[in-house]
Amino acid sequence: MTSTLSRAIAHYPNRFDPGAVSGLPEHIQETIHRRERVLGPGYTLIYKEPVEFVSGHGAHLIDRDGNDYLDAYNNVPCVGHAHPHVAEAVARQMTAVNTNTRYIQEALVDYAERLLATFPEELSKLSIACSGSEANDLAMRVARFHTGGEGIIVTRWAYHGITREVASFSPTLGAGSPLGPNVRLIDAPDPRLVAPGATLDEHMRQQVRGAIDDLERHGYRLAALITDCAYSSDGIFTDPPGYMQAVVEEVHAAGGVYIADEVQSGFARLGDSMWGFSRHGVLPDIVTMGKPMGNGLPISGVVFRPEVCEEFGRNVRYFNTFGGSSIPVAAGAAVLDVIEKENVQQRVLESGNALRAGLREITKDSAYVAEVRGAGLFVGVEIVKDRETLEPDRALAEDVINDMRDRRILINGTGTSANTLKIRPPLAFDSADVTRFLETFAEVAKNRL
């Protein structure tokens, strides 16, 4: 098979090159060939040697030969792969009934009440969809309706989804997916970009103010600023907390709304709060959720301040056949059960602190690690050619990622140059997993970093 890498996936971190298929085990080669024949465009595999799994538990995945891989990458199984409580709740509901929101479902109302109770009381209306893309699509529709504006502000390498609308403000999708003329880009909150004598608050405020001015100059009134609260695709920037207050002030002053995209940073992922925006002491107008909400079942959500969504609801019909149906809701409720009963947030805080401390100790003398950053179980390790120049080193980052994979630990890359290691395990990641990860990373760092 010749290489079929295209510009559409050229930037995708740590992607598999189909031209290298001949070096893989025979059964893997056969499956990849079959994929190529039947799957539509846009699919890609990761790692130089792709891996196939047949089962999982907690933060572990098992391949067909019985090898145990430590999963430090997949955030979708939020409370752990094949969590028995979630699996049992879904199976029980499947043997009962699966209806949609046009029928009375007490379980749906119970779930909405429980989920909303984790938010500030001003955020009191929930709409349910199936994916983060759908959630962000609906959020932006409501934002435009409420404000009468069309302008959208996002960070420079943001990812918010794949619908036509949401792709138009997801710059990480690359040149083959052009941004809308109503979209403006701002810096991610990287303190290293701040001019001497200024603060991150001032820098971010200036970025937003400049974007608003440019939108207005081109005839676009601001509809919304949308940010991923961990800046996952930009390279993972979670600290320092507090700068978002200045940003939200500018957005509101221009008549726009602030949408907090919690698809990756929510559900206690950052450890010290249930939701990423809470760390900054701000109140979003709209919050979106996805991926981890149902531990792998397709469910997503949009939470609104009621004054933002009421007029839309009176004038625009919104119904989603599977959004809010019985089985995904059962999964969502089970996830909340686990977060409460297993004290997941505390585990995330403790495991995350230990993980980052260990990574900093291992890399403190490396000339190739610019920074270890993050919060909770969302960690970035920025790999560079030189600490002084901070020139990105994607090739070295991918060597580290694949060395870890060869030692049966899964991570990946992120950032505008795909040179930041993305460490984002299921929240079942415990102290034993942290120890295994750090011991293995130390081996790789000794050879590479």
Short mmCIF file of C-alpha atoms in Angstrom, two decimals:
data_model
loop_
_atom_site.label_atom_id
_atom_site.label_comp_id
_atom_site.label_asym_id
_atom_site.label_seq_id
_atom_site.Cartn_x
_atom_site.Cartn_y
_atom_site.Cartn_z
CA MET A 1 0.00 0.00 0.00
CA THR A 2 1.39 3.40 -0.93
CA SER A 3 1.13 6.31 1.45
CA THR A 4 -2.20 8.12 1.23
CA LEU A 5 -1.43 10.90 3.68
CA SER A 6 -3.29 14.01 2.59
CA ARG A 7 -3.09 17.63 3.64
CA ALA A 8 -6.38 17.09 5.50
CA ILE A 9 -4.58 14.94 8.07
CA ALA A 10 -1.02 16.17 7.59
CA HIS A 11 -1.09 18.07 10.89
CA TYR A 12 -2.94 15.37 12.82
CA PRO A 13 -0.69 14.47 15.75
CA ASN A 14 1.07 11.11 15.69
CA ARG A 15 -0.91 9.72 12.75
CA PHE A 16 -0.14 6.35 11.18
CA ASP A 17 1.33 6.42 7.69
CA PRO A 18 -0.57 3.89 5.54
CA GLY A 19 2.59 3.46 3.47
CA ALA A 20 4.18 1.66 6.43
CA VAL A 21 1.54 -1.06 6.63
CA SER A 22 3.81 -3.81 5.30
CA GLY A 23 5.84 -3.86 8.50
CA LEU A 24 2.86 -4.71 10.72
CA PRO A 25 1.58 -8.12 11.85
CA GLU A 26 -0.40 -9.91 9.17
CA HIS A 27 -3.84 -9.71 10.82
CA ILE A 28 -3.36 -5.98 11.44
CA GLN A 29 -2.37 -5.47 7.81
CA GLU A 30 -5.50 -7.28 6.68
CA THR A 31 -7.79 -5.16 8.85
CA ILE A 32 -6.16 -1.93 7.68
CA HIS A 33 -6.56 -2.97 4.04
CA ARG A 34 -10.23 -3.72 4.69
CA ARG A 35 -10.65 -0.32 6.38
CA GLU A 36 -9.22 1.38 3.33
CA ARG A 37 -11.67 -0.42 1.07
CA VAL A 38 -14.88 0.29 2.99
CA LEU A 39 -14.53 3.38 5.18
CA GLY A 40 -15.24 6.86 3.87
CA PRO A 41 -12.78 9.76 3.73
CA GLY A 42 -11.14 11.39 6.72
CA TYR A 43 -10.36 8.39 8.91
CA THR A 44 -6.89 7.98 10.37
CA LEU A 45 -5.13 5.70 12.82
CA ILE A 46 -2.63 6.82 15.45
CA TYR A 47 0.84 5.54 16.45
CA LYS A 48 3.57 4.31 14.12
CA GLU A 49 2.30 0.84 14.96
CA PRO A 50 -1.49 0.99 15.40
CA VAL A 51 -2.96 -1.06 18.19
CA GLU A 52 -6.17 -3.08 18.47
CA PHE A 53 -8.05 -3.59 21.74
CA VAL A 54 -10.65 -6.18 22.68
CA SER A 55 -11.51 -5.20 26.27
CA GLY A 56 -10.85 -2.67 28.98
CA HIS A 57 -11.27 -1.86 32.65
CA GLY A 58 -10.54 1.28 34.63
CA ALA A 59 -7.65 3.05 32.93
CA HIS A 60 -6.49 -0.12 31.17
CA LEU A 61 -7.01 -1.54 27.67
CA ILE A 62 -6.29 -5.14 26.68
CA ASP A 63 -5.16 -6.17 23.21
CA ARG A 64 -6.06 -9.45 21.48
CA ASP A 65 -2.91 -11.09 22.87
CA GLY A 66 -3.84 -10.21 26.44
CA ASN A 67 -1.32 -7.40 26.87
CA ASP A 68 -2.30 -4.69 29.33
CA TYR A 69 -1.94 -1.09 28.12
CA LEU A 70 -2.21 1.84 30.50
CA ASP A 71 -4.58 4.34 28.90
CA ALA A 72 -3.41 7.88 29.58
CA TYR A 73 -5.14 9.39 26.59
CA ASN A 74 -8.84 8.57 26.26
CA ASN A 75 -11.22 10.92 28.04
CA VAL A 76 -14.45 9.49 26.61
CA PRO A 77 -14.67 6.60 29.15
CA CYS A 78 -14.76 9.27 31.83
CA VAL A 79 -15.14 7.04 34.89
CA GLY A 80 -13.23 4.12 33.37
CA HIS A 81 -13.47 1.59 30.58
CA ALA A 82 -16.42 -0.80 30.95
CA HIS A 83 -17.34 0.58 34.37
CA PRO A 84 -19.67 -2.07 35.82
CA HIS A 85 -22.15 0.43 37.29
CA VAL A 86 -22.55 2.24 33.96
CA ALA A 87 -22.72 -1.03 32.00
CA GLU A 88 -25.38 -2.42 34.32
CA ALA A 89 -27.48 0.76 34.16
CA VAL A 90 -27.38 0.77 30.35
CA ALA A 91 -28.16 -2.96 30.07
CA ARG A 92 -31.07 -2.62 32.48
CA GLN A 93 -32.53 0.27 30.51
CA MET A 94 -32.07 -1.57 27.20
CA THR A 95 -34.24 -4.41 28.47
CA ALA A 96 -36.95 -1.97 29.56
CA VAL A 97 -37.64 0.83 27.07
CA ASN A 98 -35.90 3.50 24.99
CA THR A 99 -38.15 6.47 24.24
CA ASN A 100 -37.48 10.08 23.30
CA THR A 101 -38.26 13.45 24.87
CA ARG A 102 -41.74 13.65 23.33
CA TYR A 103 -42.83 11.20 26.01
CA ILE A 104 -42.77 11.78 29.76
CA GLN A 105 -39.63 10.31 31.27
CA GLU A 106 -39.19 10.80 34.99
CA ALA A 107 -35.61 9.56 34.68
CA LEU A 108 -34.84 12.37 32.22
CA VAL A 109 -36.16 14.99 34.64
CA ASP A 110 -34.26 13.39 37.53
CA TYR A 111 -31.06 13.47 35.50
CA ALA A 112 -31.52 17.08 34.42
CA GLU A 113 -32.09 18.16 38.02
CA ARG A 114 -29.00 16.30 39.24
CA LEU A 115 -26.76 17.62 36.48
CA LEU A 116 -27.96 21.22 36.84
CA ALA A 117 -27.33 21.01 40.59
CA THR A 118 -23.60 20.87 39.79
CA PHE A 119 -23.80 24.32 38.10
CA PRO A 120 -24.31 27.81 39.51
CA GLU A 121 -28.04 28.38 40.04
CA GLU A 122 -28.16 30.95 37.23
CA LEU A 123 -27.46 28.14 34.73
CA SER A 124 -30.78 26.34 34.98
CA LYS A 125 -31.91 25.06 31.56
CA LEU A 126 -30.61 21.89 29.89
CA SER A 127 -30.94 20.70 26.30
CA ILE A 128 -29.60 17.26 25.40
CA ALA A 129 -28.03 16.19 22.10
CA CYS A 130 -25.77 13.33 20.99
CA SER A 131 -22.29 14.79 20.43
CA GLY A 132 -20.11 17.73 21.36
CA SER A 133 -20.40 18.97 17.78
CA GLU A 134 -24.19 19.02 18.06
CA ALA A 135 -24.00 20.74 21.44
CA ASN A 136 -21.74 23.50 20.13
CA ASP A 137 -23.87 23.85 17.00
CA LEU A 138 -27.00 24.40 19.11
CA ALA A 139 -25.15 26.74 21.48
CA MET A 140 -24.06 28.95 18.61
CA ARG A 141 -27.55 28.95 17.06
CA VAL A 142 -28.97 30.19 20.35
CA ALA A 143 -26.18 32.74 20.79
CA ARG A 144 -26.87 34.22 17.36
CA PHE A 145 -30.61 34.30 17.95
CA HIS A 146 -30.23 35.94 21.36
CA THR A 147 -27.67 38.59 20.38
CA GLY A 148 -28.64 39.26 16.78
CA GLY A 149 -24.94 39.03 15.99
CA GLU A 150 -22.90 36.78 13.74
CA GLY A 151 -19.33 37.35 14.93
CA ILE A 152 -17.49 34.52 16.65
CA ILE A 153 -14.19 34.58 18.58
CA VAL A 154 -12.12 31.44 19.21
CA THR A 155 -8.51 30.65 20.07
CA ARG A 156 -5.96 30.16 17.30
CA TRP A 157 -5.92 26.36 17.23
CA ALA A 158 -9.30 25.57 18.78
CA TYR A 159 -11.41 22.53 18.04
CA HIS A 160 -15.14 22.65 18.74
CA GLY A 161 -16.60 20.07 16.36
CA ILE A 162 -17.29 18.84 12.84
CA THR A 163 -20.69 20.07 11.71
CA ARG A 164 -20.47 22.61 8.87
CA GLU A 165 -21.28 25.45 11.28
CA VAL A 166 -18.91 24.36 14.04
CA ALA A 167 -16.11 23.46 11.63
CA SER A 168 -16.22 27.08 10.48
CA PHE A 169 -14.88 28.10 13.91
CA SER A 170 -12.54 25.13 14.52
CA PRO A 171 -9.16 26.27 13.13
CA THR A 172 -7.38 23.06 14.11
CA LEU A 173 -9.19 21.29 11.25
CA GLY A 174 -6.71 23.01 8.91
CA ALA A 175 -6.70 24.67 5.52
CA GLY A 176 -9.09 22.18 3.97
CA SER A 177 -11.81 23.39 6.35
CA PRO A 178 -11.79 27.18 5.98
CA LEU A 179 -12.92 29.49 8.75
CA GLY A 180 -15.99 31.64 8.30
CA PRO A 181 -15.52 35.32 7.40
CA ASN A 182 -17.28 36.09 10.70
CA VAL A 183 -14.63 34.28 12.79
CA ARG A 184 -11.68 35.94 14.53
CA LEU A 185 -8.80 34.25 16.33
CA ILE A 186 -7.14 35.17 19.62
CA ASP A 187 -4.19 33.75 21.54
CA ALA A 188 -4.64 30.88 23.94
CA PRO A 189 -3.84 32.07 27.48
CA ASP A 190 -0.12 31.33 27.34
CA PRO A 191 1.59 33.58 29.93
CA ARG A 192 4.77 33.56 27.81
CA LEU A 193 3.01 35.69 25.19
CA VAL A 194 2.41 38.55 27.62
CA ALA A 195 4.47 41.67 27.04
CA PRO A 196 6.87 42.71 29.83
CA GLY A 197 5.07 44.74 32.46
CA ALA A 198 1.61 43.51 31.43
CA THR A 199 -0.60 40.84 32.96
CA LEU A 200 -2.32 37.87 31.35
CA ASP A 201 -5.66 39.54 32.13
CA GLU A 202 -4.60 42.63 30.16
CA HIS A 203 -3.20 40.57 27.29
CA MET A 204 -6.37 38.52 26.92
CA ARG A 205 -8.59 41.59 27.21
CA GLN A 206 -6.63 43.29 24.43
CA GLN A 207 -6.89 40.20 22.26
CA VAL A 208 -10.67 40.08 22.64
CA ARG A 209 -11.10 43.82 22.23
CA GLY A 210 -9.06 43.74 19.02
CA ALA A 211 -11.10 40.83 17.65
CA ILE A 212 -14.38 42.64 18.42
CA ASP A 213 -13.13 45.83 16.77
CA ASP A 214 -12.11 43.94 13.64
CA LEU A 215 -15.44 42.12 13.46
CA GLU A 216 -17.33 45.40 13.75
CA ARG A 217 -15.11 47.02 11.11
CA HIS A 218 -16.21 44.28 8.73
CA GLY A 219 -19.88 44.59 9.63
CA TYR A 220 -20.19 41.76 12.13
CA ARG A 221 -21.75 42.28 15.52
CA LEU A 222 -20.39 39.90 18.15
CA ALA A 223 -22.49 36.82 18.85
CA ALA A 224 -20.15 34.79 21.06
CA LEU A 225 -16.74 33.97 22.36
CA ILE A 226 -16.38 30.20 22.74
CA THR A 227 -13.41 28.66 24.55
CA ASP A 228 -12.42 25.15 25.52
CA CYS A 229 -11.71 25.64 29.21
CA ALA A 230 -8.50 23.58 29.03
CA TYR A 231 -7.42 24.85 25.56
CA SER A 232 -6.88 21.23 24.68
CA SER A 233 -6.01 21.67 21.01
CA ASP A 234 -4.00 24.86 21.57
CA GLY A 235 -1.53 22.99 23.77
CA ILE A 236 -3.25 22.71 27.20
CA PHE A 237 -3.25 26.00 29.12
CA THR A 238 -5.12 25.84 32.42
CA ASP A 239 -3.33 28.40 34.60
CA PRO A 240 -3.25 30.88 36.14
CA PRO A 241 -6.94 31.05 37.07
CA GLY A 242 -8.72 34.38 37.00
CA TYR A 243 -7.92 35.99 33.64
CA MET A 244 -11.31 35.00 32.18
CA GLN A 245 -13.10 37.70 34.17
CA ALA A 246 -11.57 40.43 31.98
CA VAL A 247 -12.39 38.46 28.84
CA VAL A 248 -16.05 37.95 29.75
CA GLU A 249 -16.41 41.63 30.64
CA GLU A 250 -15.30 42.60 27.12
CA VAL A 251 -17.64 40.07 25.51
CA HIS A 252 -20.65 41.29 27.47
CA ALA A 253 -19.79 44.93 26.85
CA ALA A 254 -19.98 44.20 23.10
CA GLY A 255 -23.37 42.51 23.47
CA GLY A 256 -22.06 38.97 23.01
CA VAL A 257 -22.33 35.84 25.12
CA TYR A 258 -19.64 33.60 26.56
CA ILE A 259 -19.89 29.89 25.73
CA ALA A 260 -17.78 27.61 27.92
CA ASP A 261 -16.93 24.43 26.01
CA GLU A 262 -16.58 21.84 28.76
CA VAL A 263 -16.49 18.81 26.47
CA GLN A 264 -12.90 18.05 27.46
CA SER A 265 -12.43 19.96 30.72
CA GLY A 266 -15.69 19.14 32.50
CA PHE A 267 -16.86 16.40 34.84
CA ALA A 268 -14.05 17.02 37.39
CA ARG A 269 -11.30 16.54 34.77
CA LEU A 270 -9.32 19.50 36.16
CA GLY A 271 -9.56 18.26 39.74
CA ASP A 272 -10.29 21.33 41.80
CA SER A 273 -13.77 21.90 40.37
CA MET A 274 -16.51 20.05 38.52
CA TRP A 275 -16.35 22.52 35.62
CA GLY A 276 -13.36 24.29 34.12
CA PHE A 277 -14.98 27.73 34.09
CA SER A 278 -15.43 27.57 37.88
CA ARG A 279 -11.67 27.86 38.36
CA HIS A 280 -11.83 31.38 36.91
CA GLY A 281 -14.75 32.66 38.96
CA VAL A 282 -16.85 33.49 35.89
CA LEU A 283 -20.44 32.74 34.95
CA PRO A 284 -20.85 31.60 31.35
CA ASP A 285 -24.05 32.33 29.46
CA ILE A 286 -23.97 28.88 27.86
CA VAL A 287 -22.04 25.71 28.73
CA THR A 288 -21.57 22.74 26.40
CA MET A 289 -20.72 19.14 27.28
CA GLY A 290 -20.07 15.95 25.33
CA LYS A 291 -17.67 12.98 25.20
CA PRO A 292 -17.41 11.92 28.87
CA MET A 293 -21.06 12.61 29.72
CA GLY A 294 -22.24 9.04 29.08
CA ASN A 295 -18.91 7.21 29.48
CA GLY A 296 -18.95 6.31 25.80
CA LEU A 297 -22.69 6.44 25.08
CA PRO A 298 -23.59 9.24 22.63
CA ILE A 299 -24.98 11.98 24.84
CA SER A 300 -24.10 15.66 25.04
CA GLY A 301 -25.65 18.71 26.65
CA VAL A 302 -26.08 22.46 26.53
CA VAL A 303 -26.80 24.40 29.70
CA PHE A 304 -28.19 27.93 29.44
CA ARG A 305 -29.00 30.92 31.53
CA PRO A 306 -32.78 30.95 30.92
CA GLU A 307 -32.87 34.52 29.63
CA VAL A 308 -30.47 33.50 26.85
CA CYS A 309 -32.52 30.60 25.49
CA GLU A 310 -36.18 31.43 26.23
CA GLU A 311 -36.89 33.52 23.13
CA PHE A 312 -35.19 30.93 20.93
CA GLY A 313 -37.39 28.24 22.48
CA ARG A 314 -40.54 30.23 21.78
CA ASN A 315 -39.68 30.76 18.13
CA VAL A 316 -37.55 27.82 16.98
CA ARG A 317 -38.48 24.17 17.26
CA TYR A 318 -35.61 21.99 18.50
CA PHE A 319 -35.93 18.22 18.74
CA ASN A 320 -33.24 15.57 18.66
CA THR A 321 -34.41 12.00 18.11
CA PHE A 322 -31.74 10.39 20.25
CA GLY A 323 -30.77 13.36 22.43
CA GLY A 324 -32.38 12.76 25.81
CA SER A 325 -33.57 9.25 24.99
CA SER A 326 -33.76 6.72 27.78
CA ILE A 327 -30.57 4.70 27.29
CA PRO A 328 -28.07 7.59 27.03
CA VAL A 329 -29.78 9.27 29.99
CA ALA A 330 -29.33 6.09 32.03
CA ALA A 331 -25.63 6.18 31.17
CA GLY A 332 -25.37 9.85 32.11
CA ALA A 333 -27.06 9.27 35.45
CA ALA A 334 -24.75 6.33 36.17
CA VAL A 335 -21.71 8.52 35.47
CA LEU A 336 -22.95 11.03 38.05
CA ASP A 337 -23.44 8.14 40.50
CA VAL A 338 -19.83 7.06 40.08
CA ILE A 339 -18.45 10.60 40.35
CA GLU A 340 -20.29 10.98 43.67
CA LYS A 341 -19.81 7.51 45.18
CA GLU A 342 -16.15 7.07 44.24
CA ASN A 343 -15.20 10.64 45.18
CA VAL A 344 -13.75 10.98 41.69
CA GLN A 345 -12.89 14.66 41.99
CA GLN A 346 -10.61 14.05 44.97
CA ARG A 347 -8.93 11.13 43.20
CA VAL A 348 -8.33 13.31 40.15
CA LEU A 349 -6.85 16.07 42.29
CA GLU A 350 -4.48 13.71 44.09
CA SER A 351 -3.46 11.66 41.05
CA GLY A 352 -3.03 14.79 38.94
CA ASN A 353 -0.84 16.52 41.51
CA ALA A 354 1.36 13.43 41.84
CA LEU A 355 1.58 13.00 38.07
CA ARG A 356 2.63 16.59 37.35
CA ALA A 357 5.09 16.65 40.25
CA GLY A 358 6.69 13.45 38.98
CA LEU A 359 6.92 14.70 35.41
CA ARG A 360 8.52 17.95 36.53
CA GLU A 361 11.09 16.06 38.57
CA ILE A 362 11.95 13.74 35.67
CA THR A 363 12.29 16.57 33.14
CA LYS A 364 13.75 19.36 35.30
CA ASP A 365 17.19 19.13 33.72
CA SER A 366 16.08 18.37 30.17
CA ALA A 367 17.02 20.85 27.46
CA TYR A 368 14.08 19.56 25.42
CA VAL A 369 11.16 20.12 27.80
CA ALA A 370 9.93 23.68 27.92
CA GLU A 371 7.13 23.16 30.40
CA VAL A 372 4.96 20.67 32.25
CA ARG A 373 1.54 22.25 32.69
CA GLY A 374 -2.07 21.41 33.32
CA ALA A 375 -4.53 20.71 36.10
CA GLY A 376 -6.05 17.54 37.47
CA LEU A 377 -5.76 14.72 34.96
CA PHE A 378 -5.16 16.97 31.97
CA VAL A 379 -1.43 17.43 31.53
CA GLY A 380 0.75 18.81 28.74
CA VAL A 381 4.51 18.32 28.36
CA GLU A 382 5.89 20.74 25.76
CA ILE A 383 8.78 19.29 23.74
CA VAL A 384 11.20 21.75 22.09
CA LYS A 385 14.53 21.75 20.30
CA ASP A 386 15.93 24.20 22.81
CA ARG A 387 14.57 25.63 26.05
CA GLU A 388 15.87 29.07 25.21
CA THR A 389 14.34 29.46 21.75
CA LEU A 390 11.27 27.28 22.46
CA GLU A 391 11.39 26.04 18.86
CA PRO A 392 8.88 23.18 18.68
CA ASP A 393 10.15 19.65 18.08
CA ARG A 394 7.28 17.59 16.73
CA ALA A 395 9.52 14.73 15.65
CA LEU A 396 10.94 14.28 19.15
CA ALA A 397 7.47 14.50 20.66
CA GLU A 398 6.28 11.73 18.36
CA ASP A 399 9.31 9.63 19.24
CA VAL A 400 8.37 9.92 22.92
CA ILE A 401 4.72 9.11 22.20
CA ASN A 402 5.63 6.00 20.23
CA ASP A 403 8.27 4.90 22.74
CA MET A 404 5.56 5.07 25.41
CA ARG A 405 3.19 3.11 23.18
CA ASP A 406 5.89 0.45 22.66
CA ARG A 407 6.03 0.17 26.46
CA ARG A 408 2.23 -0.14 26.51
CA ILE A 409 1.29 3.33 27.71
CA LEU A 410 -0.96 5.47 25.53
CA ILE A 411 -0.59 9.24 25.15
CA ASN A 412 -0.75 11.55 22.14
CA GLY A 413 0.20 15.04 20.96
CA THR A 414 -1.47 18.43 20.75
CA GLY A 415 -0.76 22.11 20.12
CA THR A 416 -0.24 24.24 17.04
CA SER A 417 2.95 22.34 16.23
CA ALA A 418 1.74 18.99 17.67
CA ASN A 419 4.78 19.05 19.96
CA THR A 420 3.02 18.96 23.33
CA LEU A 421 2.45 15.55 24.88
CA LYS A 422 -1.23 15.20 25.74
CA ILE A 423 -1.77 13.15 28.90
CA ARG A 424 -5.51 12.84 29.53
CA PRO A 425 -6.47 9.48 31.04
CA PRO A 426 -9.84 8.18 32.18
CA LEU A 427 -10.61 9.54 35.65
CA ALA A 428 -10.21 6.02 37.04
CA PHE A 429 -6.44 6.70 36.89
CA ASP A 430 -5.21 5.92 40.41
CA SER A 431 -1.97 6.04 42.38
CA ALA A 432 -0.76 2.70 40.99
CA ASP A 433 -1.37 3.98 37.47
CA VAL A 434 0.55 7.17 38.25
CA THR A 435 3.50 5.11 39.50
CA ARG A 436 3.52 2.90 36.38
CA PHE A 437 3.28 5.94 34.13
CA LEU A 438 6.12 7.83 35.80
CA GLU A 439 8.44 4.81 35.93
CA THR A 440 7.91 4.20 32.22
CA PHE A 441 8.20 7.87 31.30
CA ALA A 442 11.49 8.06 33.19
CA GLU A 443 12.86 5.22 31.03
CA VAL A 444 11.81 6.99 27.83
CA ALA A 445 13.07 10.38 29.04
CA LYS A 446 16.47 8.90 29.83
CA ASN A 447 16.84 7.89 26.19
CA ARG A 448 15.05 10.78 24.50
CA LEU A 449 14.96 13.83 26.75
#
